[in-house]
PDB file of C-alpha atoms in Angstrom:
ATOM      1  CA  UNK A  26      14.241 -25.202 -27.311  1.00  0.00           C
ATOM      2  CA  UNK A  27      14.984 -23.037 -24.271  1.00  0.00           C
ATOM      3  CA  UNK A  28      11.795 -21.951 -22.519  1.00  0.00           C
ATOM      4  CA  UNK A  29      13.393 -19.994 -19.684  1.00  0.00           C
ATOM      5  CA  UNK A  30      11.750 -16.714 -18.889  1.00  0.00           C
ATOM      6  CA  UNK A  31      14.321 -13.917 -19.112  1.00  0.00           C
ATOM      7  CA  UNK A  32      12.455 -11.219 -17.245  1.00  0.00           C
ATOM      8  CA  UNK A  33      14.135  -9.192 -14.515  1.00  0.00           C
ATOM      9  CA  UNK A  34      11.607  -6.355 -14.375  1.00  0.00           C
ATOM     10  CA  UNK A  35       9.529  -6.382 -11.190  1.00  0.00           C
ATOM     11  CA  UNK A  36       5.766  -6.013 -11.565  1.00  0.00           C
ATOM     12  CA  UNK A  37       4.208  -2.658 -10.760  1.00  0.00           C
ATOM     13  CA  UNK A  38       1.886  -1.771  -7.890  1.00  0.00           C
ATOM     14  CA  UNK A  39      -0.406   1.084  -8.833  1.00  0.00           C
ATOM     15  CA  UNK A  40      -2.528   1.361  -5.708  1.00  0.00           C
ATOM     16  CA  UNK A  41      -3.054  -0.241  -2.283  1.00  0.00           C
ATOM     17  CA  UNK A  42      -6.159   0.417  -0.200  1.00  0.00           C
ATOM     18  CA  UNK A  43      -7.603  -0.874   3.068  1.00  0.00           C
ATOM     19  CA  UNK A  44     -10.665  -0.175   5.173  1.00  0.00           C
ATOM     20  CA  UNK A  45      -9.073  -0.283   8.650  1.00  0.00           C
ATOM     21  CA  UNK A  46     -10.064   3.300   9.475  1.00  0.00           C
ATOM     22  CA  UNK A  47     -13.691   2.646   8.584  1.00  0.00           C
ATOM     23  CA  UNK A  48     -13.717  -0.633  10.527  1.00  0.00           C
ATOM     24  CA  UNK A  49     -12.167   0.997  13.615  1.00  0.00           C
ATOM     25  CA  UNK A  50     -14.838   3.684  13.608  1.00  0.00           C
ATOM     26  CA  UNK A  51     -15.058   6.540  16.077  1.00  0.00           C
ATOM     27  CA  UNK A  52     -13.023   4.776  18.787  1.00  0.00           C
ATOM     28  CA  UNK A  53     -10.089   4.222  16.454  1.00  0.00           C
ATOM     29  CA  UNK A  54      -9.577   0.734  17.874  1.00  0.00           C
ATOM     30  CA  UNK A  55      -9.597  -2.545  16.017  1.00  0.00           C
ATOM     31  CA  UNK A  56     -10.860  -5.381  18.183  1.00  0.00           C
ATOM     32  CA  UNK A  57     -11.036  -9.163  17.809  1.00  0.00           C
ATOM     33  CA  UNK A  58     -13.699 -10.038  15.279  1.00  0.00           C
ATOM     34  CA  UNK A  59     -13.072  -6.978  13.095  1.00  0.00           C
ATOM     35  CA  UNK A  60     -12.106  -7.809   9.520  1.00  0.00           C
ATOM     36  CA  UNK A  61      -9.803  -5.608   7.445  1.00  0.00           C
ATOM     37  CA  UNK A  62     -10.169  -5.745   3.660  1.00  0.00           C
ATOM     38  CA  UNK A  63      -7.143  -4.920   1.501  1.00  0.00           C
ATOM     39  CA  UNK A  64      -7.034  -4.380  -2.253  1.00  0.00           C
ATOM     40  CA  UNK A  65      -4.051  -3.957  -4.525  1.00  0.00           C
ATOM     41  CA  UNK A  66      -4.097  -2.814  -8.142  1.00  0.00           C
ATOM     42  CA  UNK A  67      -1.090  -3.970 -10.141  1.00  0.00           C
ATOM     43  CA  UNK A  68       0.141  -6.086 -12.998  1.00  0.00           C
ATOM     44  CA  UNK A  69      -2.328  -8.848 -14.019  1.00  0.00           C
ATOM     45  CA  UNK A  70      -1.442 -12.528 -13.678  1.00  0.00           C
ATOM     46  CA  UNK A  71       0.733 -12.243 -10.587  1.00  0.00           C
ATOM     47  CA  UNK A  72       0.589 -13.439  -6.971  1.00  0.00           C
ATOM     48  CA  UNK A  73       0.003 -10.915  -4.221  1.00  0.00           C
ATOM     49  CA  UNK A  74      -0.099 -10.889  -0.448  1.00  0.00           C
ATOM     50  CA  UNK A  75      -0.170  -8.382   2.401  1.00  0.00           C
ATOM     51  CA  UNK A  76       0.951  -8.218   6.004  1.00  0.00           C
ATOM     52  CA  UNK A  77      -0.321  -5.969   8.776  1.00  0.00           C
ATOM     53  CA  UNK A  78       2.690  -4.936  10.822  1.00  0.00           C
ATOM     54  CA  UNK A  79       3.390  -2.863  13.910  1.00  0.00           C
ATOM     55  CA  UNK A  80       5.016   0.462  13.118  1.00  0.00           C
ATOM     56  CA  UNK A  81       8.201  -0.643  14.921  1.00  0.00           C
ATOM     57  CA  UNK A  82       8.470  -3.948  12.951  1.00  0.00           C
ATOM     58  CA  UNK A  83      10.899  -4.898  10.244  1.00  0.00           C
ATOM     59  CA  UNK A  84       9.715  -3.824   6.779  1.00  0.00           C
ATOM     60  CA  UNK A  85      10.413  -7.384   5.562  1.00  0.00           C
ATOM     61  CA  UNK A  86       7.341  -9.561   6.185  1.00  0.00           C
ATOM     62  CA  UNK A  87       9.345 -12.713   5.438  1.00  0.00           C
ATOM     63  CA  UNK A  88      10.364 -12.661   9.110  1.00  0.00           C
ATOM     64  CA  UNK A  89       6.994 -14.251   9.938  1.00  0.00           C
ATOM     65  CA  UNK A  90       5.496 -16.106   6.973  1.00  0.00           C
ATOM     66  CA  UNK A  91       2.460 -17.111   9.050  1.00  0.00           C
ATOM     67  CA  UNK A  92       1.270 -13.504   9.067  1.00  0.00           C
ATOM     68  CA  UNK A  93       1.168 -13.311   5.246  1.00  0.00           C
ATOM     69  CA  UNK A  94      -2.340 -12.995   3.883  1.00  0.00           C
ATOM     70  CA  UNK A  95      -2.687 -14.207   0.315  1.00  0.00           C
ATOM     71  CA  UNK A  96      -4.679 -12.035  -2.043  1.00  0.00           C
ATOM     72  CA  UNK A  97      -6.801 -13.330  -4.911  1.00  0.00           C
ATOM     73  CA  UNK A  98      -6.951 -11.715  -8.339  1.00  0.00           C
ATOM     74  CA  UNK A  99     -10.532 -10.711  -9.117  1.00  0.00           C
ATOM     75  CA  UNK A 100     -11.651 -12.839 -12.052  1.00  0.00           C
ATOM     76  CA  UNK A 101     -13.493 -10.092 -13.959  1.00  0.00           C
ATOM     77  CA  UNK A 102     -10.947  -7.361 -13.160  1.00  0.00           C
ATOM     78  CA  UNK A 103      -7.399  -8.328 -14.208  1.00  0.00           C
ATOM     79  CA  UNK A 104      -4.772  -6.710 -11.993  1.00  0.00           C
ATOM     80  CA  UNK A 105      -7.083  -6.219  -9.004  1.00  0.00           C
ATOM     81  CA  UNK A 106      -6.148  -8.381  -6.001  1.00  0.00           C
ATOM     82  CA  UNK A 107      -8.198  -8.644  -2.811  1.00  0.00           C
ATOM     83  CA  UNK A 108      -7.717 -10.185   0.596  1.00  0.00           C
ATOM     84  CA  UNK A 109      -8.861  -9.798   4.171  1.00  0.00           C
ATOM     85  CA  UNK A 110      -7.579 -10.325   7.692  1.00  0.00           C
ATOM     86  CA  UNK A 111      -9.699 -10.991  10.765  1.00  0.00           C
ATOM     87  CA  UNK A 112      -8.361  -9.501  13.991  1.00  0.00           C
ATOM     88  CA  UNK A 113      -7.935 -12.324  16.514  1.00  0.00           C
ATOM     89  CA  UNK A 114      -7.587 -12.486  20.281  1.00  0.00           C
ATOM     90  CA  UNK A 115      -3.924 -13.463  19.829  1.00  0.00           C
ATOM     91  CA  UNK A 116      -3.082 -10.256  17.922  1.00  0.00           C
ATOM     92  CA  UNK A 117      -1.102  -7.824  20.022  1.00  0.00           C
ATOM     93  CA  UNK A 118      -2.530  -4.377  20.589  1.00  0.00           C
ATOM     94  CA  UNK A 119      -0.619  -1.670  18.695  1.00  0.00           C
ATOM     95  CA  UNK A 120      -0.941   2.098  18.781  1.00  0.00           C
ATOM     96  CA  UNK A 121       0.087   2.232  15.126  1.00  0.00           C
ATOM     97  CA  UNK A 122       0.364  -0.354  12.377  1.00  0.00           C
ATOM     98  CA  UNK A 123       0.681  -0.372   8.620  1.00  0.00           C
ATOM     99  CA  UNK A 124      -0.211  -2.567   5.668  1.00  0.00           C
ATOM    100  CA  UNK A 125       2.744  -3.868   3.644  1.00  0.00           C
ATOM    101  CA  UNK A 126       1.950  -5.519   0.300  1.00  0.00           C
ATOM    102  CA  UNK A 127       3.970  -7.526  -2.193  1.00  0.00           C
ATOM    103  CA  UNK A 128       3.304  -8.676  -5.735  1.00  0.00           C
ATOM    104  CA  UNK A 129       5.402 -11.226  -7.619  1.00  0.00           C
ATOM    105  CA  UNK A 130       5.314 -12.293 -11.257  1.00  0.00           C
ATOM    106  CA  UNK A 131       5.841 -15.690 -12.891  1.00  0.00           C
ATOM    107  CA  UNK A 132       9.564 -15.011 -13.288  1.00  0.00           C
ATOM    108  CA  UNK A 133       9.926 -14.565  -9.533  1.00  0.00           C
ATOM    109  CA  UNK A 134      10.389 -10.782  -9.622  1.00  0.00           C
ATOM    110  CA  UNK A 135       8.691  -9.035  -6.746  1.00  0.00           C
ATOM    111  CA  UNK A 136       8.174  -5.646  -5.277  1.00  0.00           C
TER     112      UNK A 136
END
């Protein structure tokens, strides 16, 4: 019996949200100690992570796997993944940054 999963369709991401603007407040600056919460709504039963990247960085977060922040699927809400990142003293100051997220299914397909 062959139990290989023949699935080449990547999972879908329906929505990504973060609270960085609210955390930064009136000054617009994120400082060490601030925590950014990120949520992703997508296909249930997958693995998800996010990376906060400088606007001039490569769009591929695999360049620095230590910056990946794993997200956890909310137990009572299938398909909702949440994670957070605490700004540290070692984080470089950036004028602009963005949140890049990825979701991968059991077959290894990702988007």
